[in-house]
Amino acid sequence: MCHREMTTSWKQKVEKKRSQLRSKIPKQWILDEATLEKLKSEKQSLNENLDLLCSKSENEITHSTILILRRKLSCRELTCLEITEAFCHRAALCHQVVNCLSEVMFEQALNSAKLLDDNRPEILPPLYGIPISLKDQCNIEGVDTTMGYVGRAFRAKTTEEESYIVQLLRGQGAILYVKTTVPSSMMATDTVSNMFGLTLNGLNQMFSPGGSSGGEGALIACGGSFLGLGTDIGGSIRIPSSYHGLYGLKPTHGRVPYLRVDNSFEGRELIPSVIGPLAKDLADLRYFMSVIVNICKPWQEDVKCVPYHFDLKELQTSRHYTVGFWFGDGVITPPPSDIRALKLCQDIVNRTPGFKAVNWQPPIELNKELHSIAMEVDIADAGTEIRQEFAASGEPMIDILKPVVLEQCHLPCSVNHWWKLNKRAYDAKTAYRKYYNSFSADERPDIILSPLTLAPFRPGDMLKTTLRYVLFVNVLNFPSLNIPITTIDSKIDHLMDITQAKCAEDEMVMTYWNELISSGDVNGFPVCLQAMSPTYDDNLVCKFGTWLATELIRDRA
Amino acid sequence: MCHREMTTSWKQKVEKKRSQLRSKIPKQWILDEATLEKLKSEKQSLNENLDLLCSKSENEITHSTILILRRKLSCRELTCLEITEAFCHRAALCHQVVNCLSEVMFEQALNSAKLLDDNRPEILPPLYGIPISLKDQCNIEGVDTTMGYVGRAFRAKTTEEESYIVQLLRGQGAILYVKTTVPSSMMATDTVSNMFGLTLNGLNQMFSPGGSSGGEGALIACGGSFLGLGTDIGGSIRIPSSYHGLYGLKPTHGRVPYLRVDNSFEGRELIPSVIGPLAKDLADLRYFMSVIVNICKPWQEDVKCVPYHFDLKELQTSRHYTVGFWFGDGVITPPPSDIRALKLCQDIVNRTPGFKAVNWQPPIELNKELHSIAMEVDIADAGTEIRQEFAASGEPMIDILKPVVLEQCHLPCSVNHWWKLNKRAYDAKTAYRKYYNSFSADERPDIILSPLTLAPFRPGDMLKTTLRYVLFVNVLNFPSLNIPITTIDSKIDHLMDITQAKCAEDEMVMTYWNELISSGDVNGFPVCLQAMSPTYDDNLVCKFGTWLATELIRDRA
């Protein structure tokens, strides 16, 4: 096939795919030009504007929580169909503005909802009638999983290919109605592809939704979903959560089953991708986890899952807790908003009887080593696999993949080099653990609170941000929960002093922050921190999140 | 350095190392030529012959168990020094016949024992005064870890390099007195190296001790140790246990800490090497595991360890248990001795109320795929790393490594190929789990009993055996316990019908069996089976082992 044919062909496929997607949105939900224009121009008011386009009862549903709707379903105050319709409608509207959906399954979803209503069981399954959105990677029978690649379009998945988690969700009564956009290959923290174009931030359309679970983040933030599944190999759950003020849990590997979920670099197990929930409500997130873990016992089918119990209890206030505060890695200076958020939490910890705040300050060289391992892992195959995916359709490489798709002259590394990289990762993890154990028993942090994304970025500016507070957590395989703390306020979150920059990267990040603050566009943007614990302590991370969120609400009141 | 110098040099190093090793055995324990000759010629009576060379009190100690000696230490019936001396003496004698030690630390051990006696604490630590032998890979301060490589000699390990498990053992009061031989690189199931030469089987010197924990197996079988640590990446704990009628536990990965234990292919995590105990007594083995797991909580320092509790309870006879019996993989026909052992166990299961025997018969293609993945993993770097180790000293490559050290024209595979191999392994493990789940709940085996080594082999004949009942367990990461069932009896374990062979490999194995049976040399050789459970069910495997062993003793009585 000559190059020209190939070019025509991939563009045609894109056209066909996009038009199919649009055709699955019922006509009455298609926005007219004027409304669409208004929604797109009022960049920070999408949620409020969407409320005006939905009925009062729809808004009541989409602004509710899983646990509340479950009670309403239980006492027949609502039907599965009503709930599903409300979410399909909202998701359709949201998508037309921020372009967050990759697959629309409204028809199937509404049919499933009717079926559930018509065959209502005595005891409602734990996710009965609850719509759950899915990152594009999740395979559903009869539906594409493109992961943003044109070459993967129009190859609907078979029953055998369906993701185990999809089967579990359906088995628990959940309604599957949409899949959400990702950057091609998922190896980027913006959300753009030749296939679907650019996804925008749902809270502030001047900014990126983050990635790679960017479509998920935007959809949930706009009320188009309560809770969706994302994956995280380098921040892909946490970053979109952070950029939308959501709770996002990157669990320890082996908590939520990844079996038959498509991915890049399958079999690259040095830094395993994990799958986990993004949600507006932390109680919903924890409920969801308890269903998937305690009820579904996924280790019975997915050999990568570890037997485990997900705990719904609260922190035992009778116990002593230590919280480590990380004010910086010694390479990149966190912005004033993050420092303010950390201090706000430190005050809360300090005022709470039985709680203690300590400084978390791992050796700078160790922070650098963990980050550099992550970077080397990402370029281990020099982009071979991703390049093949693009070549399959002839679509052009996209800019945001430049960090992982090297020039053609680079070769994939040998297996010996790869094993050495594994060993380096083990050594670095061991050293990190050693630093952790260097604290005396009553000063050793149960939880570490750390910066995460530092600042939002505008579409196209991904490479002006840093992943230095993100990737090390994937190397360590620590559970990490993104927690919304406050919002950016340019009156108090001042410009940074670039002359104090520690290195070129630090200067780049500071300069970008100053531009954002000067523009005023970031006012009101969420400021989030991540709460981490050593591997396997997912329960502690979630309990701490609930406690902190409650204290933050009390503070605001 | 010219080739000739190199040659001289490695031979000199071997000479020096062997002479140092010998110099560490007290003169009074050196056997005279005549005695040595007799011990070497009476190939099936080493244990009895060693008894005659040791005092009655020494024999009482070395034929005892950890749990009994712990009681005697507790009521001051014995001292740590008496116990240590008895084991050092016996190990020294055993070594002179079967060549099972790579490092001798008698002086340090006796000093430690004295120190423990002189500073006897109120409450005795769990391994107080108990000698534990170690496979050569374990690093001890001031001691070499050669792994059979000449190039690694005379590079004593530093404090920082000491294995975490060594520190734990010492911390629990254990006496470290010997390290045991391995085949160079450990990637073979015989025990031979240019450095230390050949290790022989301790029960029957006509045969190999197996490998790679061959020195451990021989030493324990001859009473030179109760319990030692081995490692298993392809049978290396189970095979020497099988060839010496010992209990050997290959735990699930992450049970016993591997931190700072030297190994080949460090960072090759697709089939992880695991570390675990070989022991004469199963109660000792389980006690040891409970100490390392429950008391030491190794996950606090070794990030590869998983939090877990090791259970010392017995099988609940109130419960229903299903045991799967695997009479063959469809490729290699197990010998009559294994079939007899399986039927013996099946009879026991069938006669026990609440127990049920089922046939375990995974698809032949799946058995083949698991085996072939293991083989491909072993040659992934075409022998690059091992070749470098040999080149470091100029020592010649040894024959038993031919299966993993390919001709120089082969290159290490690329990281993309490696990831695909990882994915294949995950797919095969998933398919195996699917077969497991295909049994109805009350027919799904708690335990699978399977052949393991099939038959012993004579030194030099390693390549006439098969690992088809061994390697798949490493791919699956199933816990597996080697259990002695009976012994070979050429009167009932007849010749096999070679015309019935299913393939060339089957014919080779059958032919070898027939030679062994015809020679009569295998009479009395242990017949063992492995008891496996799905990943993480180590407790169940051990409890089942105790139950089965008790029933077998009852049968014999």
Short mmCIF file of N, CA, C and O in Angstrom, two decimals, chain A residues 258-260 265-270 299-307 377 380-381 384-385 388 412-416 418-420 422-423 426 429-430 433 437 535-536, chain B residues 258-260 265-270 299-307 377 380-381 384-385 388 412-416 418-420 422-423 426 429-430 433 437 535-536:
data_model
loop_
_atom_site.label_atom_id
_atom_site.label_comp_id
_atom_site.label_asym_id
_atom_site.label_seq_id
_atom_site.Cartn_x
_atom_site.Cartn_y
_atom_site.Cartn_z
N TYR A 258 -6.80 -6.72 36.47
CA TYR A 258 -6.42 -6.13 35.18
C TYR A 258 -6.61 -7.18 34.07
O TYR A 258 -6.36 -6.90 32.90
N LEU A 259 -7.07 -8.35 34.42
CA LEU A 259 -7.16 -9.46 33.46
C LEU A 259 -8.00 -9.09 32.23
O LEU A 259 -9.16 -8.71 32.34
N ARG A 260 -7.37 -9.23 31.08
CA ARG A 260 -7.99 -8.91 29.77
C ARG A 260 -8.36 -7.44 29.60
O ARG A 260 -9.23 -7.13 28.78
N PHE A 265 2.53 -2.08 26.24
CA PHE A 265 3.59 -2.76 26.98
C PHE A 265 3.07 -3.88 27.88
O PHE A 265 3.49 -4.01 29.03
N GLU A 266 2.11 -4.66 27.38
CA GLU A 266 1.65 -5.79 28.19
C GLU A 266 2.85 -6.70 28.44
O GLU A 266 3.65 -6.95 27.54
N GLY A 267 2.99 -7.17 29.63
CA GLY A 267 4.14 -8.01 29.95
C GLY A 267 5.34 -7.22 30.44
O GLY A 267 6.33 -7.79 30.86
N ARG A 268 5.23 -5.89 30.42
CA ARG A 268 6.30 -5.06 30.99
C ARG A 268 6.01 -4.90 32.46
O ARG A 268 5.32 -3.99 32.88
N GLU A 269 6.51 -5.80 33.27
CA GLU A 269 6.03 -5.85 34.64
C GLU A 269 6.90 -5.11 35.65
O GLU A 269 6.61 -5.11 36.84
N LEU A 270 7.96 -4.47 35.17
CA LEU A 270 8.84 -3.77 36.12
C LEU A 270 8.10 -2.65 36.83
O LEU A 270 8.19 -2.49 38.05
N TRP A 299 -8.90 -12.57 42.98
CA TRP A 299 -7.73 -13.47 42.91
C TRP A 299 -8.12 -14.90 42.52
O TRP A 299 -7.27 -15.69 42.16
N GLN A 300 -9.42 -15.20 42.59
CA GLN A 300 -9.85 -16.54 42.19
C GLN A 300 -9.71 -16.76 40.68
O GLN A 300 -9.61 -17.89 40.24
N GLU A 301 -9.72 -15.66 39.90
CA GLU A 301 -9.55 -15.84 38.45
C GLU A 301 -8.33 -15.14 37.90
O GLU A 301 -7.73 -15.60 36.95
N ASP A 302 -7.99 -13.99 38.49
CA ASP A 302 -6.84 -13.24 37.98
C ASP A 302 -5.63 -13.60 38.84
O ASP A 302 -5.53 -13.21 40.00
N VAL A 303 -4.70 -14.32 38.23
CA VAL A 303 -3.55 -14.82 39.01
C VAL A 303 -2.62 -13.70 39.45
O VAL A 303 -1.72 -13.93 40.26
N LYS A 304 -2.83 -12.50 38.95
CA LYS A 304 -2.01 -11.38 39.43
C LYS A 304 -2.60 -10.71 40.66
O LYS A 304 -1.97 -9.85 41.25
N CYS A 305 -3.81 -11.08 41.04
CA CYS A 305 -4.43 -10.47 42.21
C CYS A 305 -4.01 -11.20 43.49
O CYS A 305 -3.77 -12.40 43.48
N VAL A 306 -3.94 -10.42 44.56
CA VAL A 306 -3.50 -10.94 45.85
C VAL A 306 -4.72 -10.99 46.79
O VAL A 306 -5.45 -10.00 46.89
N PRO A 307 -4.93 -12.13 47.48
CA PRO A 307 -6.05 -12.21 48.43
C PRO A 307 -5.92 -11.09 49.48
O PRO A 307 -4.82 -10.81 49.94
N VAL A 377 12.71 3.02 32.13
CA VAL A 377 11.76 1.94 31.84
C VAL A 377 10.87 2.35 30.66
O VAL A 377 10.62 1.55 29.76
N ALA A 380 12.60 1.91 27.34
CA ALA A 380 13.37 0.66 27.19
C ALA A 380 13.27 0.08 25.78
O ALA A 380 14.23 -0.49 25.27
N ASP A 381 12.11 0.20 25.16
CA ASP A 381 11.99 -0.36 23.81
C ASP A 381 12.12 0.73 22.75
O ASP A 381 11.83 0.50 21.57
N THR A 384 9.45 1.22 20.11
CA THR A 384 9.18 0.22 19.06
C THR A 384 7.69 -0.16 18.99
O THR A 384 7.08 -0.12 17.93
N GLU A 385 7.14 -0.51 20.14
CA GLU A 385 5.76 -1.00 20.14
C GLU A 385 4.79 0.10 19.71
O GLU A 385 3.91 -0.13 18.87
N GLN A 388 4.94 0.79 16.03
CA GLN A 388 4.22 -0.25 15.27
C GLN A 388 2.72 0.02 15.26
O GLN A 388 2.05 -0.19 14.24
N PRO A 412 15.62 -1.21 20.76
CA PRO A 412 15.14 -1.71 22.05
C PRO A 412 16.31 -2.26 22.85
O PRO A 412 17.26 -2.80 22.26
N CYS A 413 16.26 -2.15 24.17
CA CYS A 413 17.38 -2.66 24.97
C CYS A 413 17.35 -4.19 25.00
O CYS A 413 16.35 -4.82 24.66
N SER A 414 18.47 -4.76 25.40
CA SER A 414 18.54 -6.22 25.49
C SER A 414 17.92 -6.68 26.81
O SER A 414 17.75 -5.90 27.74
N VAL A 415 17.62 -7.95 26.87
CA VAL A 415 17.02 -8.50 28.08
C VAL A 415 17.97 -8.36 29.26
O VAL A 415 17.53 -8.14 30.39
N ASN A 416 19.27 -8.42 29.03
CA ASN A 416 20.22 -8.26 30.14
C ASN A 416 20.15 -6.85 30.73
O ASN A 416 20.16 -6.66 31.95
N TRP A 418 17.59 -4.97 30.63
CA TRP A 418 16.29 -4.91 31.30
C TRP A 418 16.36 -5.52 32.70
O TRP A 418 15.82 -4.98 33.67
N TRP A 419 17.03 -6.67 32.81
CA TRP A 419 17.17 -7.30 34.14
C TRP A 419 17.95 -6.39 35.09
O TRP A 419 17.64 -6.32 36.28
N LYS A 420 18.95 -5.69 34.54
CA LYS A 420 19.73 -4.77 35.38
C LYS A 420 18.86 -3.63 35.87
O LYS A 420 18.98 -3.18 37.01
N ASN A 422 15.68 -3.83 36.39
CA ASN A 422 14.87 -4.46 37.44
C ASN A 422 15.62 -4.46 38.76
O ASN A 422 15.05 -4.16 39.81
N LYS A 423 16.89 -4.85 38.68
CA LYS A 423 17.71 -4.92 39.90
C LYS A 423 17.86 -3.51 40.50
O LYS A 423 17.76 -3.34 41.73
N TYR A 426 14.76 -2.61 42.34
CA TYR A 426 14.67 -3.32 43.63
C TYR A 426 15.59 -2.65 44.65
O TYR A 426 15.20 -2.41 45.80
N LYS A 429 14.04 0.67 45.70
CA LYS A 429 12.89 0.45 46.58
C LYS A 429 13.36 0.04 47.98
O LYS A 429 12.78 0.45 49.00
N THR A 430 14.41 -0.78 48.00
CA THR A 430 14.95 -1.22 49.28
C THR A 430 15.53 -0.03 50.05
O THR A 430 15.33 0.10 51.26
N ARG A 433 12.79 1.97 51.50
CA ARG A 433 12.27 1.29 52.68
C ARG A 433 13.20 1.51 53.88
O ARG A 433 12.76 1.67 55.02
N ASN A 437 12.34 2.94 57.44
CA ASN A 437 12.62 2.25 58.69
C ASN A 437 13.60 3.02 59.59
O ASN A 437 13.77 2.65 60.75
N THR A 535 3.56 -0.16 50.31
CA THR A 535 2.87 -1.20 49.55
C THR A 535 1.95 -2.04 50.44
O THR A 535 2.36 -2.44 51.51
N TYR A 536 0.76 -2.28 49.96
CA TYR A 536 -0.28 -3.12 50.59
C TYR A 536 -1.14 -2.37 51.61
O TYR A 536 -2.16 -2.90 52.03
N TYR B 258 14.49 -12.76 50.14
CA TYR B 258 15.62 -13.04 49.23
C TYR B 258 16.57 -11.84 49.22
O TYR B 258 17.59 -11.85 48.52
N LEU B 259 16.28 -10.82 49.98
CA LEU B 259 17.04 -9.57 49.95
C LEU B 259 18.53 -9.80 50.20
O LEU B 259 18.91 -10.34 51.24
N ARG B 260 19.34 -9.39 49.27
CA ARG B 260 20.80 -9.51 49.32
C ARG B 260 21.29 -10.97 49.33
O ARG B 260 22.40 -11.24 49.79
N PHE B 265 21.02 -14.13 37.14
CA PHE B 265 19.86 -13.46 36.55
C PHE B 265 19.08 -12.62 37.56
O PHE B 265 17.85 -12.67 37.59
N GLU B 266 19.80 -11.88 38.41
CA GLU B 266 19.08 -11.00 39.32
C GLU B 266 18.29 -10.01 38.48
O GLU B 266 18.79 -9.50 37.48
N GLY B 267 17.09 -9.75 38.85
CA GLY B 267 16.26 -8.83 38.07
C GLY B 267 15.45 -9.55 37.00
O GLY B 267 14.62 -8.95 36.34
N ARG B 268 15.68 -10.87 36.85
CA ARG B 268 14.88 -11.63 35.89
C ARG B 268 13.66 -12.13 36.64
O ARG B 268 13.67 -13.19 37.24
N GLU B 269 12.61 -11.33 36.62
CA GLU B 269 11.51 -11.61 37.56
C GLU B 269 10.35 -12.40 36.96
O GLU B 269 9.37 -12.66 37.63
N LEU B 270 10.48 -12.81 35.71
CA LEU B 270 9.38 -13.55 35.09
C LEU B 270 9.15 -14.89 35.80
O LEU B 270 8.01 -15.25 36.11
N TRP B 299 8.55 -8.55 55.45
CA TRP B 299 8.06 -7.53 54.52
C TRP B 299 8.38 -6.11 55.02
O TRP B 299 8.27 -5.16 54.25
N GLN B 300 8.76 -6.01 56.27
CA GLN B 300 9.11 -4.68 56.78
C GLN B 300 10.41 -4.16 56.17
O GLN B 300 10.64 -2.97 56.13
N GLU B 301 11.28 -5.09 55.71
CA GLU B 301 12.52 -4.62 55.09
C GLU B 301 12.65 -5.05 53.64
O GLU B 301 13.27 -4.35 52.85
N ASP B 302 12.15 -6.23 53.32
CA ASP B 302 12.27 -6.71 51.95
C ASP B 302 10.99 -6.37 51.19
O ASP B 302 9.93 -6.97 51.44
N VAL B 303 11.11 -5.43 50.26
CA VAL B 303 9.91 -4.94 49.56
C VAL B 303 9.28 -6.00 48.65
O VAL B 303 8.18 -5.79 48.15
N LYS B 304 9.99 -7.11 48.45
CA LYS B 304 9.38 -8.17 47.64
C LYS B 304 8.55 -9.13 48.49
O LYS B 304 7.90 -10.02 47.95
N CYS B 305 8.62 -9.01 49.81
CA CYS B 305 7.85 -9.90 50.67
C CYS B 305 6.43 -9.38 50.86
O CYS B 305 6.19 -8.18 50.86
N VAL B 306 5.53 -10.34 51.02
CA VAL B 306 4.11 -10.02 51.15
C VAL B 306 3.69 -10.29 52.60
O VAL B 306 3.99 -11.36 53.13
N PRO B 307 2.98 -9.36 53.25
CA PRO B 307 2.51 -9.60 54.61
C PRO B 307 1.64 -10.86 54.66
O PRO B 307 0.82 -11.06 53.75
N VAL B 377 12.45 -18.89 28.85
CA VAL B 377 12.94 -17.91 29.83
C VAL B 377 14.41 -18.19 30.16
O VAL B 377 15.23 -17.27 30.24
N ALA B 380 16.76 -16.91 27.51
CA ALA B 380 16.44 -15.57 26.98
C ALA B 380 17.70 -14.76 26.71
O ALA B 380 17.74 -13.98 25.76
N ASP B 381 18.72 -14.89 27.53
CA ASP B 381 19.94 -14.10 27.27
C ASP B 381 21.00 -14.96 26.58
O ASP B 381 22.17 -14.55 26.48
N THR B 384 24.50 -15.29 28.01
CA THR B 384 25.43 -14.15 28.09
C THR B 384 25.99 -13.96 29.50
O THR B 384 27.22 -13.87 29.69
N GLU B 385 25.11 -13.90 30.48
CA GLU B 385 25.56 -13.61 31.84
C GLU B 385 26.47 -14.72 32.37
O GLU B 385 27.55 -14.46 32.92
N GLN B 388 29.88 -14.68 30.83
CA GLN B 388 30.71 -13.63 31.41
C GLN B 388 31.32 -14.06 32.74
O GLN B 388 32.47 -13.76 33.03
N PRO B 412 21.26 -12.25 23.05
CA PRO B 412 20.18 -12.07 24.03
C PRO B 412 18.95 -11.53 23.33
O PRO B 412 19.07 -10.77 22.37
N CYS B 413 17.78 -11.89 23.82
CA CYS B 413 16.57 -11.40 23.16
C CYS B 413 16.34 -9.94 23.49
O CYS B 413 16.94 -9.39 24.41
N SER B 414 15.47 -9.29 22.74
CA SER B 414 15.16 -7.88 22.97
C SER B 414 14.13 -7.77 24.09
O SER B 414 13.44 -8.73 24.41
N VAL B 415 14.04 -6.56 24.62
CA VAL B 415 13.09 -6.35 25.70
C VAL B 415 11.66 -6.59 25.21
O VAL B 415 10.81 -7.07 25.97
N ASN B 416 11.36 -6.31 23.95
CA ASN B 416 10.01 -6.56 23.44
C ASN B 416 9.68 -8.05 23.43
O ASN B 416 8.58 -8.46 23.80
N TRP B 418 10.98 -10.20 25.40
CA TRP B 418 10.85 -10.56 26.83
C TRP B 418 9.46 -10.23 27.36
O TRP B 418 8.84 -11.02 28.06
N TRP B 419 8.97 -9.03 26.98
CA TRP B 419 7.62 -8.66 27.43
C TRP B 419 6.58 -9.63 26.86
O TRP B 419 5.61 -9.98 27.54
N LYS B 420 6.80 -10.06 25.62
CA LYS B 420 5.84 -11.01 25.02
C LYS B 420 5.87 -12.34 25.78
O LYS B 420 4.84 -12.98 25.95
N ASN B 422 6.55 -12.64 28.94
CA ASN B 422 5.81 -12.34 30.16
C ASN B 422 4.31 -12.49 29.93
O ASN B 422 3.61 -13.05 30.76
N LYS B 423 3.87 -11.94 28.80
CA LYS B 423 2.45 -12.00 28.50
C LYS B 423 2.02 -13.45 28.28
O LYS B 423 0.95 -13.86 28.75
N TYR B 426 1.59 -15.08 31.61
CA TYR B 426 0.35 -14.66 32.27
C TYR B 426 -0.84 -15.38 31.64
O TYR B 426 -1.74 -15.88 32.35
N LYS B 429 -0.80 -19.02 32.80
CA LYS B 429 -1.21 -19.12 34.21
C LYS B 429 -2.71 -18.92 34.34
O LYS B 429 -3.39 -19.59 35.14
N THR B 430 -3.24 -17.99 33.54
CA THR B 430 -4.67 -17.73 33.56
C THR B 430 -5.43 -18.96 33.06
O THR B 430 -6.45 -19.34 33.64
N ARG B 433 -5.49 -21.54 35.73
CA ARG B 433 -6.47 -21.18 36.74
C ARG B 433 -7.88 -21.47 36.24
O ARG B 433 -8.75 -21.91 37.00
N ASN B 437 -10.65 -23.67 38.01
CA ASN B 437 -12.00 -23.19 38.31
C ASN B 437 -13.09 -23.98 37.58
O ASN B 437 -14.27 -23.82 37.89
N THR B 535 -1.22 -20.43 44.17
CA THR B 535 -0.41 -19.36 44.73
C THR B 535 -1.00 -18.84 46.05
O THR B 535 -2.20 -18.60 46.12
N TYR B 536 -0.13 -18.67 47.03
CA TYR B 536 -0.45 -18.12 48.36
C TYR B 536 -0.97 -19.15 49.35
O TYR B 536 -1.05 -18.86 50.53
#
